[in-house]
Amino acid sequence: MEKEMKQPKFKRICVFCGSSSGNKNSYGDAAIELGKELVSRNIDLVYGGGSVGLMGSVSQAVYDGGRHVLGVIPKALRPREITGEPVGEVKEVVDMHQRKAEMARQSDAFVALPGGYGTLEELLEMITWAQLGIHDKPVGLLNVNGFYNPLLSFIDKAVEEGFISPNERHIIVSATTAKELVKKMEEYLPRHKKIAPTQSWEMEQLGNSTKCDISR
């Protein structure tokens, strides 16, 4: 009798990352490694919709592996971030707020690869939403070559100075390889006390008319 294939804990993971490739080949290698890891675990990709930079690398790796790719992109950014044929399915939205809400609604977990302001803003918003009780989905950092060490040091300093509780520090899961990161995210259990119950949040303020899709 054939062994039943284990169902993945996550159906879709949202990846935040740069529309640039960065100055080191290791960043692109990590994006491809993450894409292949998702494929190996039968996990689909939700991402920012671009075909350039790290966005292009991770999406192409997932698409080439036969998994579904959903890109969510504001109409204004399409000419800048999509060159040639788009990778997988592309959903156009009105603005950045709607983009984040749609990506969150479609995903079971979040991973940040290296990136710039946009990546950092998306990452911190998902962490804040977890803190507030809007969702309880894992948020992971793929800490390539210590890229996120300064951010983690800042967060540890905020804990030390009393601005973030020790339990809220555990909202962030980090690892140096894609395999280790996804494994840690599968084992993630929230330790923090939600500032407000998930049920009390109205999703209209997040650019979505439903109340429960962004939460688990």
Coordinates of C-alpha atoms in Angstrom, one line a residue, residues 130-131 135-138 165-173 184 187-195:
A130 CA 0.1 39.7 14.5
Q131 CA 0.8 41.8 17.6
H135 CA -3.9 37.3 12.3
D136 CA -1.9 34.6 13.9
K137 CA 0.1 33.5 10.9
P138 CA 3.9 32.8 11.2
S165 CA 7.4 42.5 25.3
P166 CA 9.6 39.4 25.3
N167 CA 6.6 37.3 24.1
E168 CA 6.0 39.7 21.2
R169 CA 9.7 39.2 20.2
H170 CA 8.8 35.6 19.3
I171 CA 6.4 36.7 16.6
I172 CA 9.4 36.8 14.4
V173 CA 10.9 33.5 13.2
K184 CA 10.5 26.6 12.3
E187 CA 6.3 24.7 14.6
Y188 CA 5.4 28.3 15.4
L189 CA 2.9 28.8 18.2
P190 CA 2.0 32.4 19.3
R191 CA 3.2 33.3 22.8
H192 CA 2.0 36.9 22.9
K193 CA -1.2 38.3 24.2
K194 CA -3.2 39.8 21.4
I195 CA -3.9 43.5 21.9

